[in-house]
Amino acid sequence: MRVMSAMLVLLAATSVQADVAGSRDLEVLARHPGSQIVSFKEAAEQERLYPQGPIRRISGRLRYESEVAASGQFTALTYELSRNHSSAEVFATSRQALQDRGAELLYWCEGRECGSSSLWANAVFDNTILTGADDQQAYALLRLAEPADSLLALYSITRGNRRAYLQVEQVQASAPMGEVLPAPATLLRQLRSSGQLHLAKQGEPSEAWVALLARSLNLDSTLRVSLAGSQAEAWREALVEQRVRAARLELSDEALEGLQIKVLR
């Protein structure tokens, strides 16, 4: 009888830890240890709209600064995370892993600056399990290096019962997406968090990127940076024309591809 009881306990524990039937991990992002898939969706063709700003509901309508739209093959997974790892830790690890593989960060927010958790859960991801405390959430939207024209959204949340979840969605666009610019606040967040920003694809200054970088740098008028790259001087002149104070911009003789911006301590 004791042996039978032990087997039943073991089987029950195994079933609790099992992924939802028919689910699978994404090839572009490894599963965090101890997590399990509790929700899984996929479609051959689906249109998705991902915010690039905090979301609010005003007069019954969702409001955010901008969005990125894509239509194509769609996969969405919800992981319930191990109690040994916080949602913030898993989010940071996942985001960094994607960036290390060349993904471009289009938007990144954390905590209350993201807006309402219930709106992210219900209006964006259509998954009520993701509703939690506004200060316990994080969201990132990335454009993958491979496969091309592919978006990946990350959303982490800790609920009131202390259970933590990570939502992962990938859209492989069925048509070329063209250029998609990051949000200015996201570039500034990257500068502050890592101390540098390497834009390998940005050779000569372009009007769109000069305006974007100027907006990012002017969000914090105390930030001083150095510019490196073969066209660093041209970038400096262009940024000064966009009302970034010249005293905040130094030139570096470091040779590298594209444009690198480093925070001066």
PDB file of N, CA and C in Angstrom, residues 53-56 107-120 132-139 155-158 189:
ATOM      1  N   GLY A  53       4.985  51.609 -26.251  1.00  0.00           N
ATOM      2  CA  GLY A  53       4.760  52.650 -25.256  1.00  0.00           C
ATOM      3  C   GLY A  53       3.834  52.126 -24.183  1.00  0.00           C
ATOM      4  N   PRO A  54       3.760  52.830 -23.046  1.00  0.00           N
ATOM      5  CA  PRO A  54       2.844  52.423 -21.979  1.00  0.00           C
ATOM      6  C   PRO A  54       1.406  52.484 -22.475  1.00  0.00           C
ATOM      7  N   ILE A  55       0.580  51.535 -22.038  1.00  0.00           N
ATOM      8  CA  ILE A  55      -0.796  51.502 -22.526  1.00  0.00           C
ATOM      9  C   ILE A  55      -1.765  52.002 -21.462  1.00  0.00           C
ATOM     10  N   ARG A  56      -2.734  52.765 -21.923  1.00  0.00           N
ATOM     11  CA  ARG A  56      -3.796  53.308 -21.086  1.00  0.00           C
ATOM     12  C   ARG A  56      -5.117  53.120 -21.822  1.00  0.00           C
ATOM     13  N   TYR A 107      11.357  48.022 -28.073  1.00  0.00           N
ATOM     14  CA  TYR A 107      10.720  48.676 -26.932  1.00  0.00           C
ATOM     15  C   TYR A 107      10.984  47.850 -25.680  1.00  0.00           C
ATOM     16  N   TRP A 108      11.129  48.563 -24.550  1.00  0.00           N
ATOM     17  CA  TRP A 108      11.435  47.914 -23.276  1.00  0.00           C
ATOM     18  C   TRP A 108      10.918  48.792 -22.148  1.00  0.00           C
ATOM     19  N   CYS A 109      10.054  48.219 -21.316  1.00  0.00           N
ATOM     20  CA  CYS A 109       9.570  48.945 -20.144  1.00  0.00           C
ATOM     21  C   CYS A 109       9.498  47.990 -18.966  1.00  0.00           C
ATOM     22  N   GLU A 110       9.481  48.558 -17.777  1.00  0.00           N
ATOM     23  CA  GLU A 110       9.387  47.753 -16.566  1.00  0.00           C
ATOM     24  C   GLU A 110       8.503  48.463 -15.550  1.00  0.00           C
ATOM     25  N   GLY A 111       7.775  47.652 -14.774  1.00  0.00           N
ATOM     26  CA  GLY A 111       6.971  48.189 -13.688  1.00  0.00           C
ATOM     27  C   GLY A 111       5.823  49.065 -14.161  1.00  0.00           C
ATOM     28  N   ARG A 112       5.510  50.065 -13.361  1.00  0.00           N
ATOM     29  CA  ARG A 112       4.355  50.918 -13.626  1.00  0.00           C
ATOM     30  C   ARG A 112       4.504  51.742 -14.897  1.00  0.00           C
ATOM     31  N   GLU A 113       5.728  51.929 -15.365  1.00  0.00           N
ATOM     32  CA  GLU A 113       5.906  52.710 -16.596  1.00  0.00           C
ATOM     33  C   GLU A 113       5.321  51.992 -17.816  1.00  0.00           C
ATOM     34  N   CYS A 114       5.038  50.684 -17.682  1.00  0.00           N
ATOM     35  CA  CYS A 114       4.424  49.946 -18.798  1.00  0.00           C
ATOM     36  C   CYS A 114       2.940  50.255 -18.927  1.00  0.00           C
ATOM     37  N   GLY A 115       2.331  50.772 -17.844  1.00  0.00           N
ATOM     38  CA  GLY A 115       0.895  50.994 -17.856  1.00  0.00           C
ATOM     39  C   GLY A 115       0.181  49.933 -17.048  1.00  0.00           C
ATOM     40  N   SER A 116      -1.043  49.637 -17.435  1.00  0.00           N
ATOM     41  CA  SER A 116      -1.889  48.715 -16.684  1.00  0.00           C
ATOM     42  C   SER A 116      -1.617  47.264 -17.052  1.00  0.00           C
ATOM     43  N   SER A 117      -1.319  46.441 -16.042  1.00  0.00           N
ATOM     44  CA  SER A 117      -1.098  45.023 -16.272  1.00  0.00           C
ATOM     45  C   SER A 117      -2.343  44.348 -16.845  1.00  0.00           C
ATOM     46  N   SER A 118      -3.512  44.731 -16.370  1.00  0.00           N
ATOM     47  CA  SER A 118      -4.740  44.103 -16.857  1.00  0.00           C
ATOM     48  C   SER A 118      -4.950  44.374 -18.339  1.00  0.00           C
ATOM     49  N   LEU A 119      -4.510  45.545 -18.824  1.00  0.00           N
ATOM     50  CA  LEU A 119      -4.630  45.848 -20.252  1.00  0.00           C
ATOM     51  C   LEU A 119      -3.646  45.010 -21.068  1.00  0.00           C
ATOM     52  N   TRP A 120      -2.434  44.847 -20.558  1.00  0.00           N
ATOM     53  CA  TRP A 120      -1.477  43.977 -21.252  1.00  0.00           C
ATOM     54  C   TRP A 120      -2.020  42.555 -21.332  1.00  0.00           C
ATOM     55  N   GLY A 132      -1.573  40.925 -13.056  1.00  0.00           N
ATOM     56  CA  GLY A 132      -0.877  40.967 -11.775  1.00  0.00           C
ATOM     57  C   GLY A 132      -0.648  42.391 -11.337  1.00  0.00           C
ATOM     58  N   ALA A 133       0.308  42.581 -10.449  1.00  0.00           N
ATOM     59  CA  ALA A 133       0.623  43.908  -9.933  1.00  0.00           C
ATOM     60  C   ALA A 133       1.367  44.720 -10.996  1.00  0.00           C
ATOM     61  N   ASP A 134       0.963  45.980 -11.163  1.00  0.00           N
ATOM     62  CA  ASP A 134       1.582  46.829 -12.184  1.00  0.00           C
ATOM     63  C   ASP A 134       3.090  47.000 -11.961  1.00  0.00           C
ATOM     64  N   ASP A 135       3.521  46.957 -10.711  1.00  0.00           N
ATOM     65  CA  ASP A 135       4.943  47.152 -10.432  1.00  0.00           C
ATOM     66  C   ASP A 135       5.743  45.858 -10.540  1.00  0.00           C
ATOM     67  N   GLN A 136       5.082  44.762 -10.911  1.00  0.00           N
ATOM     68  CA  GLN A 136       5.752  43.467 -11.035  1.00  0.00           C
ATOM     69  C   GLN A 136       5.724  42.962 -12.481  1.00  0.00           C
ATOM     70  N   GLN A 137       5.731  43.854 -13.444  1.00  0.00           N
ATOM     71  CA  GLN A 137       5.652  43.470 -14.848  1.00  0.00           C
ATOM     72  C   GLN A 137       6.837  44.024 -15.634  1.00  0.00           C
ATOM     73  N   ALA A 138       7.075  43.430 -16.789  1.00  0.00           N
ATOM     74  CA  ALA A 138       8.104  43.923 -17.716  1.00  0.00           C
ATOM     75  C   ALA A 138       7.717  43.471 -19.115  1.00  0.00           C
ATOM     76  N   TYR A 139       8.060  44.281 -20.097  1.00  0.00           N
ATOM     77  CA  TYR A 139       7.686  43.991 -21.489  1.00  0.00           C
ATOM     78  C   TYR A 139       8.826  44.405 -22.406  1.00  0.00           C
ATOM     79  N   TYR A 155       6.761  39.213 -22.127  1.00  0.00           N
ATOM     80  CA  TYR A 155       6.038  39.892 -21.055  1.00  0.00           C
ATOM     81  C   TYR A 155       6.095  39.024 -19.807  1.00  0.00           C
ATOM     82  N   SER A 156       6.596  39.588 -18.731  1.00  0.00           N
ATOM     83  CA  SER A 156       6.672  38.849 -17.471  1.00  0.00           C
ATOM     84  C   SER A 156       5.803  39.529 -16.428  1.00  0.00           C
ATOM     85  N   ILE A 157       5.265  38.714 -15.511  1.00  0.00           N
ATOM     86  CA  ILE A 157       4.386  39.245 -14.470  1.00  0.00           C
ATOM     87  C   ILE A 157       4.422  38.331 -13.254  1.00  0.00           C
ATOM     88  N   THR A 158       4.300  38.933 -12.083  1.00  0.00           N
ATOM     89  CA  THR A 158       4.100  38.178 -10.846  1.00  0.00           C
ATOM     90  C   THR A 158       2.712  38.508 -10.318  1.00  0.00           C
ATOM     91  N   ARG A 189      17.216  53.710 -22.147  1.00  0.00           N
ATOM     92  CA  ARG A 189      17.278  52.673 -21.126  1.00  0.00           C
ATOM     93  C   ARG A 189      18.458  51.739 -21.365  1.00  0.00           C
TER      94      ARG A 189
END
